[in-house]
Amino acid sequence: MSDFKMPALGADMEAGTLVEWLVRPGDRVKSGDVVAVVETQKGAIEVEIFQQGVVSNILVPVGERVPVGTVLAQIDGARGAAPPPSIEPAIAALKPAPLRPIVAAPSSRLKITPAARRRATALSLDPTMIVKGTGVEGSIRLADVETYASGAKLAQRPAKKGLDLSQMRQAIAAAMSHSKREIPHYYLTEMVDLHAASTWIEQYNAEKSPVERILPAVLFLKAAALALREQPQLNGAYENGAFTPASDVHVGWAIALRGGGLIAPAIRDTDRKSLAELMAAMRDLVERARRGNLRSSELTSPTITVTSVGDRGAESVTGIIYPPQVAIVGFGRAVARPWVVDGRIESCPLVTVSLAADHRVTDGHVGGLYLAAVARLLQEPEKL
Amino acid sequence: MNAPQATAASTRLTYREACKQALREALLSDPRVFLMGEDIGRYGGCYAVTKGLLEEFGEERIRDTPLSESAFVGAGVGAAMAGMRPIVEIMTVNFSLLALDQILNNAVTIPHMSGGQFAIPLVIRMATGGGRRVAAQHSRSLEGWYAHIPGLRVLTPATVEDARFMLKGALADPNPVIIFEHVMLYNMEGDFPSDMKEVDIARAKVRRAGRDVSLITYGGSLFKALQAADALAAEGIDAEVVDLRVLRPLDTKTILNSVARTRRCVIIDEGWRSGSISAEVGMRLAEEAFFELDAPLRRVCSREAPIPYAAHLEDACLPQAATIVIVARELVRPS
């Protein structure tokens, strides 16, 4: 018997609401199966399991909000594959002085008195919408439910599968404030000649059908990933005062969402995928991110983040590291500029590549070598 | 005492006098009734409850005993088995532990182990509680321990009318009954209707109705709870005060009904908190009124220490009206 727990789907996640079970007791599961859907500040996430066995008990009913680490279900005869790298320590770091009551797990559950909960059920209103309880220890009590029920409009509950952008804004705010506060960033930029890359892409795409064509961003992604092999100090996690390099390269690809918000799910083994595979992975991720259908492993496994602002973005971007990662690579908009080639001035497509890295782990020297490697790799696009 | 103004149709008594009248009535109405205990005859009882009874009823029926609780409670058990109606006084609950074997292993056990062939219509009266500055060995509140014992009825008269009439009901019960009289109540005065003849010894009683919070208590703490309710009323908090009166068998229904109305509850118990009667009341509420609750259950109990001799320390140890007010207020209006 082993436990399947509420995963931490981000450094900023404390709790999630279980919105759907995709398995039932008695179902056989294997590592990688999507077993549940969890609503977080980042929207509804399909949660995978990393054990193999038979679901014996489902412990958390649909609709319940539980803290990270709560046992959601029990798996019989489980043989575990290693769970994906967890970022729970980063959560601890996010809250410098957490008030930990003696009763551990249920403490961050919704504090609502039994009478109030029953009343809320009778009125079919969602007590989690009541932000402020006036009861003992800030609990929601009967009067709060009544006030809420009578008080003006019953705010429509957000669609179960979807994104609450204001919540996501809060999540981004928390993670980025934490990053800026805790991580000593250093920043480097490098202007890279895209002449070879754009020529190569034009030729490549000319022979391809529209769906097979690739974007320059794919070259950037692959180059950024491959360069990490040379500077593995930028790929991994800084947790509990120590850096742990990642054995694989899973690049978190920053995706802007319509209406605001940002999410950076992982493209696993970025350095080992072909350009075509990367293009497909990017398309798939963007589509699912905007639908709010990402998987738990995609949110928990990035080892570094790459952000590419694309054709409509600014000339350069210097990112803020997403903890517990230690670096973020930014690609600005490709622009035509005068450039000195063999002592002559030519018009040349250029991109500003930036690196923001954690100074506790590396120094500018490593960062500089990394950017140089990215630039070098982009000169031979056919080898990517 | 918060009794209504005395009218022509009411009787005014001290609690001590009410206890004595109850004993007189029992002695007069049933020749099988007799009293036993330390210093109850010539001395008139250590709280003067039996003063004058020896002159009135004689040595046959008002019996001074040696200082041996086990012996005279055992004699009471034997007399009850033999068809008498003994009323045994134990000076204070502190000394009753010497007779615990007789109470637990004989009085409540013989009816069961004899297959119902023997009833033990024994009534034991004892003083209980702190507040008289008589230090640890004379200030225990152990009635909760007796309420643990199946087969016993445990009564805690807090008002003059209960002191006056509970004994009658106790004597009518064929099984052993213990009556706990709180030492701080003997001098209190109160009224009850002149035509009153008996009180219920099965049910708790709402002594003051209220909407916002139930103060559940018994015995000597009842008046502290009523005082607290007055103070709370001045703040606009309407407290209901429930007098348990019977610690065993506990009247769960009255408690549940009260808390279902108020949805908040403070239990006031002069016993120590751990394993106390207040723990039992709280647990029953958790079991049976969970979905009615709109605040956590709270208790005001004695400090878990021997009751000190020094006045200010003793006061600090025992439940007080001011503490009840603070705890109740926090439930109704959390800061």
XYZ file of C-alpha atoms in Angstrom:
719
model
C 0.000 0.000 0.000
C 1.311 3.418 -0.799
C -0.058 6.921 -0.753
C -0.850 9.132 -3.678
C -0.536 12.686 -2.461
C -1.603 16.149 -3.550
C 1.439 17.308 -5.512
C 2.979 20.744 -5.313
C 2.407 22.069 -8.798
C 4.395 25.202 -8.274
C 6.614 26.897 -5.770
C 3.666 29.000 -4.790
C 1.092 26.266 -4.383
C -0.172 25.529 -0.901
C -3.366 23.708 -1.639
C -5.469 22.511 -4.511
C -9.064 21.586 -5.113
C -9.756 18.159 -6.424
C -12.177 18.687 -9.294
C -12.263 15.326 -10.961
C -11.199 11.760 -10.327
C -10.293 9.869 -13.489
C -9.894 6.582 -11.668
C -12.108 4.607 -9.363
C -11.274 2.164 -6.590
C -10.240 -1.091 -8.228
C -8.688 0.585 -11.255
C -5.198 -0.463 -12.216
C -2.770 2.405 -12.678
C 0.745 2.678 -13.956
C 3.382 5.334 -13.800
C 2.424 8.331 -15.921
C -1.307 7.740 -15.924
C -3.421 10.823 -15.435
C -5.576 9.993 -12.436
C -7.108 13.234 -11.280
C -7.680 16.849 -12.137
C -6.689 19.442 -9.603
C -7.665 23.061 -9.674
C -4.842 25.383 -8.731
C -4.101 29.023 -9.159
C -2.716 28.025 -12.528
C -5.927 26.450 -13.625
C -7.001 22.841 -13.800
C -4.034 20.495 -13.906
C -4.139 16.853 -14.881
C -2.242 15.029 -12.194
C -0.232 11.961 -13.048
C 0.670 9.110 -10.792
C 4.155 7.654 -10.513
C 3.285 4.359 -8.968
C 1.945 1.162 -10.307
C -0.791 -0.819 -8.659
C -4.482 -0.851 -7.956
C -6.371 2.117 -6.563
C -7.786 0.869 -3.288
C -9.111 3.960 -1.591
C -10.076 7.396 -2.735
C -9.729 9.621 0.292
C -10.509 13.092 -0.947
C -13.879 13.690 -2.566
C -14.415 15.891 -5.564
C -14.817 19.508 -4.577
C -12.574 19.348 -1.551
C -9.645 21.699 -1.166
C -6.679 20.104 0.559
C -3.106 21.168 1.303
C -0.141 19.953 -0.668
C 0.982 16.594 0.678
C -2.484 15.421 1.693
C -3.023 11.785 0.831
C -5.546 11.727 -2.011
C -5.747 8.012 -2.593
C -4.112 4.768 -1.627
C -2.560 2.397 -4.081
C -2.361 -1.308 -3.384
C 0.668 -3.330 -4.374
C 2.387 -0.172 -5.418
C 5.760 -0.355 -6.984
C 7.029 3.137 -7.170
C 8.847 4.821 -9.918
C 10.609 7.844 -8.549
C 8.222 10.735 -8.359
C 9.143 13.775 -10.395
C 11.471 16.239 -8.732
C 9.489 17.954 -6.061
C 9.678 21.619 -5.366
C 8.218 21.402 -1.910
C 11.354 22.750 -0.248
C 10.887 25.890 -2.270
C 7.469 26.243 -0.740
C 9.035 26.147 2.670
C 11.405 28.860 1.549
C 8.495 30.953 0.340
C 7.113 31.208 3.826
C 9.926 32.222 6.119
C 7.961 31.956 9.335
C 5.066 29.620 8.807
C 2.724 29.338 11.737
C 2.595 25.602 12.108
C -0.165 24.424 14.393
C 0.293 21.172 16.262
C -2.291 19.482 14.132
C -0.354 19.348 10.941
C -2.168 18.586 7.741
C -5.748 19.770 8.091
C -4.698 23.176 9.406
C -4.743 24.944 6.096
C -8.062 23.437 5.203
C -10.985 25.755 5.084
C -11.882 26.653 8.656
C -15.627 26.484 8.771
C -17.817 25.471 11.646
C -19.985 22.397 11.185
C -23.151 24.445 11.452
C -21.912 26.891 8.837
C -20.875 24.105 6.497
C -24.267 22.491 6.754
C -25.997 25.795 6.106
C -23.800 26.461 3.105
C -24.671 23.049 1.725
C -28.358 23.731 2.260
C -28.028 27.012 0.384
C -25.877 25.269 -2.232
C -23.213 27.861 -1.983
C -19.523 27.258 -2.036
C -18.069 28.196 1.343
C -14.625 28.703 -0.151
C -16.009 31.830 -1.754
C -16.403 33.373 1.677
C -13.055 34.984 2.090
C -13.267 36.267 5.618
C -14.606 34.317 8.548
C -15.486 36.131 11.737
C -15.443 33.080 13.995
C -12.841 31.714 16.344
C -9.437 31.558 14.625
C -10.957 33.308 11.645
C -13.275 30.414 10.973
C -16.316 30.831 8.809
C -19.365 30.576 10.985
C -23.056 30.468 10.469
C -23.438 34.260 10.474
C -20.809 34.563 7.741
C -22.691 32.125 5.555
C -25.953 33.944 6.140
C -24.372 37.304 5.445
C -22.766 35.978 2.328
C -25.962 34.326 1.159
C -28.077 37.412 1.724
C -25.378 39.858 0.795
C -25.891 41.088 -2.715
C -24.854 38.850 -5.523
C -23.648 35.344 -5.299
C -20.500 35.685 -7.296
C -20.520 33.082 -9.970
C -18.115 30.327 -9.217
C -15.384 30.161 -11.825
C -15.780 27.343 -14.272
C -14.239 24.244 -12.847
C -11.835 23.672 -15.650
C -10.312 26.947 -16.472
C -8.162 29.724 -15.290
C -8.705 32.288 -12.664
C -6.454 35.023 -13.937
C -6.580 37.074 -10.766
C -5.478 34.028 -8.816
C -2.750 33.378 -11.305
C -1.623 36.971 -10.956
C -1.341 36.392 -7.230
C 0.632 33.239 -7.811
C 3.030 35.012 -10.142
C 3.316 37.866 -7.694
C 4.224 35.508 -4.872
C 6.779 33.534 -6.870
C 8.436 36.544 -8.436
C 8.570 38.543 -5.200
C 10.148 35.560 -3.557
C 12.638 35.234 -6.370
C 13.621 38.884 -6.327
C 13.923 38.837 -2.574
C 15.824 35.610 -2.144
C 17.824 35.066 -5.300
C 20.811 37.293 -6.035
C 20.474 37.584 -9.793
C 23.229 38.535 -12.173
C 22.427 39.445 -15.761
C 24.361 39.015 -18.975
C 23.371 39.668 -22.540
C 24.880 38.678 -25.847
C 23.920 39.835 -29.305
C 23.801 36.871 -31.645
C 24.002 36.922 -35.393
C 21.022 35.065 -36.828
C 22.128 35.160 -40.419
C 22.906 31.446 -40.624
C 19.897 30.459 -38.575
C 17.344 32.439 -40.542
C 18.776 31.302 -43.856
C 18.648 27.704 -42.714
C 15.070 28.002 -41.427
C 13.890 29.548 -44.673
C 15.323 26.636 -46.630
C 13.982 24.085 -44.172
C 10.477 25.490 -44.158
C 10.368 25.996 -47.925
C 10.178 22.269 -48.457
C 7.695 21.625 -45.667
C 3.949 21.722 -45.364
C 2.651 24.444 -43.010
C 2.205 22.065 -40.094
C 5.766 20.829 -40.373
C 7.331 24.248 -40.508
C 9.296 25.367 -37.512
C 9.663 28.707 -35.812
C 12.967 30.364 -34.970
C 11.984 29.908 -31.323
C 12.557 26.187 -31.724
C 16.174 26.808 -32.677
C 16.565 29.059 -29.661
C 15.069 26.445 -27.407
C 17.299 23.682 -28.680
C 20.432 25.823 -28.569
C 19.633 26.915 -25.030
C 19.178 23.291 -24.005
C 22.301 21.971 -25.702
C 24.463 24.721 -24.253
C 23.468 23.530 -20.785
C 25.435 20.352 -21.390
C 28.510 22.552 -21.340
C 27.418 24.557 -18.306
C 25.402 22.175 -16.149
C 25.719 24.595 -13.238
C 22.823 26.553 -14.706
C 20.535 23.543 -14.880
C 19.025 22.359 -11.612
C 17.591 23.527 -8.352
C 18.815 25.536 -5.407
C 17.085 24.247 -2.318
C 17.853 24.323 1.370
C 21.059 26.191 0.830
C 22.512 23.897 -1.781
C 22.494 23.504 -5.518
C 21.572 20.171 -7.037
C 22.342 19.874 -10.719
C 19.655 18.145 -12.759
C 20.633 15.022 -14.629
C 18.356 15.854 -17.544
C 17.433 19.032 -19.312
C 13.748 19.827 -19.037
C 13.290 23.358 -20.266
C 10.337 25.274 -18.914
C 8.889 27.108 -21.883
C 7.299 30.396 -20.887
C 3.857 30.785 -22.438
C 1.869 33.988 -22.212
C -1.830 33.366 -21.771
C -4.593 35.305 -23.387
C -5.896 37.937 -21.031
C -2.695 37.942 -19.015
C -0.868 35.401 -16.965
C 2.130 33.300 -17.670
C 2.987 29.688 -17.284
C 6.150 27.733 -17.984
C 5.517 24.020 -18.389
C 8.409 21.697 -19.113
C 9.417 20.231 -22.407
C 11.057 17.082 -21.166
C 14.513 16.115 -22.441
C 14.669 19.232 -24.564
C 18.297 18.607 -25.473
C 17.535 15.149 -26.877
C 14.514 16.009 -28.998
C 14.708 16.792 -32.673
C 13.623 20.198 -33.917
C 10.448 18.703 -35.339
C 9.652 17.041 -32.035
C 10.287 20.267 -30.184
C 8.015 22.173 -32.518
C 5.253 19.645 -31.936
C 5.813 19.751 -28.189
C 5.643 23.544 -28.177
C 2.429 23.611 -30.165
C 0.870 21.045 -27.908
C 1.926 22.861 -24.747
C 0.743 26.259 -25.882
C -2.600 24.863 -26.850
C -3.073 22.942 -23.622
C -1.782 25.780 -21.455
C -4.350 28.116 -22.951
C -7.071 25.547 -22.465
C -5.929 24.963 -18.896
C -5.103 21.313 -19.440
C -1.550 20.976 -18.287
C -0.206 17.988 -16.443
C 1.329 17.966 -13.038
C 4.703 16.706 -14.208
C 4.918 19.496 -16.741
C 4.650 22.053 -13.998
C 6.958 20.426 -11.518
C 9.820 19.246 -13.644
C 11.432 22.255 -15.373
C 15.121 22.530 -14.618
C 15.553 25.925 -16.267
C 13.241 28.360 -18.054
C 13.508 29.828 -21.524
C 11.426 32.802 -22.517
C 11.232 33.965 -26.085
C 9.283 37.147 -26.677
C 8.809 36.456 -30.390
C 8.144 38.790 -33.281
C 5.909 41.154 -31.391
C 8.034 41.464 -28.288
C 10.794 43.781 -27.190
C 14.352 43.739 -28.441
C 15.592 42.032 -25.334
C 14.230 40.428 -22.250
C 15.965 39.732 -18.970
C 13.966 37.341 -16.892
C 13.353 36.676 -13.242
C 14.343 33.205 -12.131
C 11.501 30.892 -11.215
C 12.512 29.291 -7.958
C 13.994 26.820 -7.235
C 15.588 27.000 -10.683
C 18.847 28.876 -10.963
C 18.677 30.465 -14.385
C 16.378 31.863 -17.013
C 17.334 32.481 -20.615
C 15.625 35.181 -22.649
C 15.437 35.672 -26.391
C 14.356 39.087 -27.666
C 12.760 39.968 -30.992
C 14.950 39.332 -34.053
C 15.877 42.703 -35.558
C 17.856 43.795 -38.616
C 20.835 45.951 -37.607
C 24.119 47.048 -39.072
C 26.697 44.434 -38.088
C 30.386 44.119 -38.750
C 31.192 41.037 -40.774
C 34.810 40.484 -41.877
C 35.516 44.190 -41.320
C 32.540 45.284 -43.404
C 29.259 46.691 -42.199
C 26.313 44.573 -43.287
C 22.614 44.460 -42.511
C 22.159 41.432 -40.373
C 19.315 39.789 -38.364
C 20.271 39.844 -34.717
C 18.787 38.617 -31.489
C 19.692 39.650 -27.967
C 20.076 36.589 -25.791
C 20.037 37.224 -22.080
C 20.808 35.161 -19.047
C 19.634 35.843 -15.536
C 21.353 33.435 -13.175
C 21.589 32.750 -9.466
C 24.800 34.201 -8.154
C 24.840 31.764 -5.267
C 25.454 28.989 -7.763
C 27.435 30.511 -10.607
C 29.377 33.618 -11.497
C 29.363 35.739 -14.602
C 32.187 33.689 -16.021
C 30.042 30.578 -16.321
C 27.173 32.673 -17.602
C 29.365 34.231 -20.237
C 30.592 30.865 -21.430
C 27.017 29.687 -21.606
C 25.843 32.597 -23.749
C 28.870 32.129 -25.994
C 27.880 28.475 -26.441
C 24.317 29.456 -27.341
C 25.648 31.929 -29.905
C 28.021 29.336 -31.335
C 25.327 26.662 -31.583
C 23.029 29.036 -33.433
C 25.697 29.482 -36.105
C 25.305 25.855 -37.144
C 21.544 25.408 -37.158
C 21.715 22.255 -39.235
C 23.459 20.522 -36.339
C 20.827 21.387 -33.800
C -28.940 34.028 44.335
C -30.924 34.878 41.248
C -34.283 33.734 42.469
C -37.345 35.860 41.903
C -38.523 38.239 44.624
C -40.052 36.443 47.576
C -43.824 36.550 47.512
C -46.465 35.296 49.888
C -46.500 32.068 47.939
C -42.798 31.371 48.274
C -40.561 29.897 50.905
C -37.205 31.419 51.686
C -34.464 29.221 53.126
C -30.746 28.811 53.339
C -29.289 25.880 51.483
C -28.178 24.419 54.837
C -31.687 24.680 56.225
C -33.117 23.166 53.050
C -30.815 20.144 53.473
C -31.902 19.802 57.098
C -35.606 20.039 56.274
C -35.164 17.392 53.627
C -33.548 15.087 56.193
C -36.294 15.798 58.747
C -38.975 15.082 56.202
C -37.297 11.783 55.333
C -36.946 10.777 58.973
C -40.550 11.707 59.716
C -42.076 10.038 56.716
C -40.278 6.688 56.765
C -39.215 4.808 59.926
C -36.633 2.886 57.894
C -34.642 6.061 57.325
C -31.696 6.729 59.615
C -28.579 8.897 59.412
C -24.985 7.847 59.879
C -21.754 9.787 59.777
C -18.874 11.415 61.575
C -19.956 14.117 64.034
C -23.486 14.299 62.705
C -25.091 13.776 66.116
C -23.730 15.649 69.090
C -21.733 18.083 67.029
C -24.541 18.641 64.515
C -22.490 17.839 61.444
C -19.367 19.672 60.307
C -21.550 22.010 58.216
C -24.304 22.072 60.870
C -26.776 20.419 58.547
C -27.852 17.833 61.106
C -27.821 20.179 64.098
C -30.735 19.397 66.400
C -31.736 16.155 64.706
C -30.198 13.997 67.434
C -32.407 15.694 70.061
C -35.443 15.249 67.875
C -34.949 11.685 66.620
C -32.632 10.020 69.161
C -29.485 7.919 68.929
C -31.145 5.031 67.130
C -31.722 7.139 64.045
C -28.966 9.734 64.238
C -25.778 7.745 64.574
C -22.327 9.129 65.172
C -19.748 6.827 63.630
C -16.046 6.202 64.164
C -13.613 7.886 61.764
C -13.740 5.036 59.325
C -15.476 5.787 56.038
C -15.032 2.282 54.738
C -16.687 0.826 57.838
C -19.723 3.090 58.070
C -20.400 3.221 54.338
C -20.083 -0.580 54.344
C -22.543 -0.682 57.233
C -24.837 1.508 55.163
C -24.630 -0.935 52.260
C -25.471 -3.807 54.630
C -28.369 -1.893 56.185
C -29.769 -1.072 52.769
C -29.529 -4.737 51.757
C -31.372 -5.585 54.943
C -34.269 -3.317 54.048
C -33.359 -0.041 55.775
C -33.070 3.379 54.099
C -29.729 4.652 55.358
C -28.574 8.187 54.632
C -24.832 8.245 55.109
C -22.929 11.517 55.392
C -19.303 11.634 54.391
C -17.767 14.877 55.659
C -16.216 15.747 52.335
C -15.563 14.024 49.054
C -11.877 14.054 49.952
C -12.482 11.355 52.568
C -14.889 9.355 50.440
C -11.985 7.697 48.701
C -11.568 5.597 51.840
C -15.050 4.282 51.143
C -14.664 3.982 47.412
C -14.311 0.222 47.639
C -17.660 -0.001 49.427
C -19.302 2.281 46.906
C -17.825 0.902 43.713
C -17.301 -2.752 44.558
C -20.321 -3.250 46.789
C -23.045 -0.623 46.593
C -23.336 -0.497 42.823
C -22.104 -4.005 42.174
C -24.203 -6.169 44.480
C -27.524 -5.417 42.731
C -25.925 -6.519 39.492
C -23.986 -9.517 40.834
C -26.937 -10.807 42.811
C -28.988 -10.873 39.654
C -31.277 -8.189 41.041
C -32.021 -10.062 44.266
C -30.583 -7.251 46.341
C -31.320 -3.597 45.904
C -29.095 -1.074 47.649
C -31.330 1.939 48.397
C -28.433 3.791 49.982
C -28.109 7.571 49.913
C -24.699 9.079 50.528
C -24.391 12.810 51.073
C -21.067 14.512 50.838
C -19.703 18.015 50.733
C -17.540 18.905 47.792
C -15.602 21.743 46.252
C -13.188 24.511 47.089
C -13.371 28.138 48.111
C -13.301 27.873 51.884
C -9.535 28.320 52.275
C -9.110 24.857 53.750
C -6.304 23.762 51.444
C -5.766 20.825 49.162
C -6.992 17.902 51.251
C -10.372 19.506 51.920
C -11.126 21.180 48.625
C -11.434 18.470 46.011
C -14.172 18.286 43.407
C -14.281 14.597 42.625
C -17.949 14.228 41.726
C -16.911 13.660 38.134
C -15.149 10.481 39.249
C -18.358 9.162 40.774
C -20.227 10.076 37.618
C -17.950 7.555 35.905
C -19.496 4.658 37.809
C -22.446 2.887 36.197
C -25.141 1.974 38.684
C -24.817 5.180 40.669
C -27.041 8.193 40.470
C -25.036 11.331 41.097
C -26.930 14.443 42.103
C -25.533 17.937 42.496
C -28.186 20.210 43.955
C -27.135 23.807 43.376
C -30.283 25.643 44.337
C -32.188 25.718 47.595
C -35.169 23.963 46.066
C -32.988 21.133 44.784
C -31.315 20.892 48.189
C -34.768 20.706 49.723
C -36.308 18.090 47.443
C -33.675 15.977 45.734
C -33.241 13.795 48.801
C -36.832 12.609 48.511
C -36.267 11.420 44.985
C -32.958 9.860 45.984
C -34.595 7.811 48.711
C -37.231 6.620 46.294
C -34.511 5.228 44.022
C -33.817 1.568 44.834
C -30.185 2.000 43.770
C -27.363 3.905 45.448
C -27.451 7.664 45.040
C -24.747 10.173 45.934
C -25.700 13.756 46.635
C -22.903 16.295 46.362
C -23.440 19.499 48.303
C -21.015 22.253 47.415
C -19.453 23.757 50.532
C -19.889 27.329 49.307
C -23.651 26.925 48.951
C -24.659 26.157 52.564
C -24.991 29.827 53.529
C -26.819 30.854 50.405
C -30.455 31.807 50.620
C -33.098 31.220 48.052
C -36.791 30.947 47.378
C -38.995 28.292 45.996
C -42.758 28.043 45.639
C -44.476 27.129 48.886
C -46.543 24.467 47.204
C -43.469 22.730 45.818
C -43.254 19.117 46.937
C -40.647 17.515 44.750
C -38.061 18.072 42.051
C -36.972 16.020 39.114
C -33.814 13.993 39.711
C -33.513 12.843 36.109
C -33.161 16.015 34.129
C -30.919 19.004 33.781
C -32.544 22.396 34.014
C -32.196 25.599 32.061
C -31.733 28.202 34.813
C -31.612 31.122 32.448
C -32.670 31.157 28.831
C -30.456 32.739 26.207
C -29.704 32.694 22.520
C -25.984 33.252 22.048
C -24.048 30.748 24.099
C -24.803 27.903 26.518
C -23.006 27.948 29.842
C -23.276 24.373 31.048
C -22.422 23.775 34.661
C -23.548 22.325 37.976
C -23.185 22.738 41.740
C -21.092 25.560 43.105
C -20.248 26.895 39.672
C -23.877 27.563 38.805
C -23.866 30.955 40.471
C -20.607 31.948 38.861
C -22.161 31.049 35.529
C -25.262 33.101 36.312
C -23.075 36.034 37.367
C -21.153 35.676 34.129
C -24.420 35.625 32.194
C -25.421 38.914 33.831
C -22.108 40.466 32.875
C -22.425 39.138 29.339
C -25.967 40.496 29.098
C -24.567 43.947 29.823
C -22.440 43.516 26.713
C -25.407 42.385 24.690
C -24.494 38.704 24.770
C -27.437 36.535 25.682
C -26.134 33.513 27.570
C -28.178 30.467 28.459
C -27.264 28.765 31.722
C -27.874 25.048 32.006
C -27.652 23.377 35.402
C -26.764 19.714 34.910
C -28.132 18.783 38.391
C -27.675 15.101 37.626
C -24.152 14.088 36.666
C -25.203 10.492 36.220
C -27.191 9.433 34.351
C -26.411 12.557 32.378
C -29.354 14.272 30.738
C -27.888 14.576 27.285
C -31.100 15.749 25.692
C -31.368 19.026 27.583
C -27.737 19.831 26.827
C -28.128 19.019 23.158
C -31.294 21.078 22.884
C -29.633 24.062 24.476
C -26.568 23.916 22.261
C -28.720 23.357 19.198
C -30.304 26.714 20.009
C -27.194 28.677 20.897
C -24.656 26.747 18.799
C -21.899 27.715 21.201
C -20.985 26.198 24.513
C -18.760 26.795 27.506
C -18.695 24.038 30.104
C -17.847 25.152 33.606
C -16.618 22.451 35.955
C -14.785 22.835 39.231
C -13.169 19.461 38.634
C -9.819 19.157 36.921
C -10.116 19.383 33.198
C -8.513 16.088 32.151
C -11.002 13.256 32.267
C -13.627 15.427 33.934
C -17.396 15.508 33.685
C -16.888 18.524 31.418
C -14.901 16.249 29.117
C -17.875 13.899 29.026
C -20.345 16.682 28.286
C -18.067 18.095 25.588
C -17.605 14.713 23.980
C -21.326 14.046 23.900
C -21.801 17.370 22.167
C -19.086 16.476 19.694
C -20.754 13.131 19.051
C -24.338 14.229 18.892
C -24.436 17.947 18.175
C -21.428 18.329 15.897
C -23.380 19.779 13.018
C -25.091 22.284 15.280
C -21.844 23.828 16.467
C -20.842 27.236 15.242
C -17.755 27.560 17.407
C -15.311 25.223 19.105
C -16.389 23.767 22.443
C -14.704 25.451 25.381
C -14.227 24.673 29.058
C -13.494 26.534 32.237
C -12.176 24.088 34.825
C -9.991 24.162 37.919
C -6.268 24.432 37.428
C -4.755 20.986 37.374
C -3.032 21.333 40.701
C -3.850 20.662 44.322
C -6.096 23.513 45.424
C -3.884 25.996 47.324
C -4.565 27.360 50.792
C -3.797 31.014 50.097
C -6.937 32.924 49.178
C -5.658 34.599 46.034
C -4.123 31.351 44.803
C -7.265 29.376 45.543
C -9.328 31.934 43.672
C -6.922 31.738 40.779
C -7.261 27.966 40.701
C -11.038 27.745 40.654
C -13.380 28.712 37.814
C -14.496 32.308 38.257
C -17.214 34.390 36.677
C -14.667 36.701 35.059
C -12.990 33.789 33.279
C -16.313 32.474 32.074
C -17.120 35.899 30.651
C -13.843 36.042 28.734
C -14.201 32.565 27.284
C -17.858 33.016 26.329
C -17.226 36.427 24.796
C -14.432 35.007 22.643
C -16.818 32.397 21.269
C -19.552 34.861 20.446
C -17.398 37.780 19.370
C -13.950 36.565 18.399
C -11.404 39.336 18.575
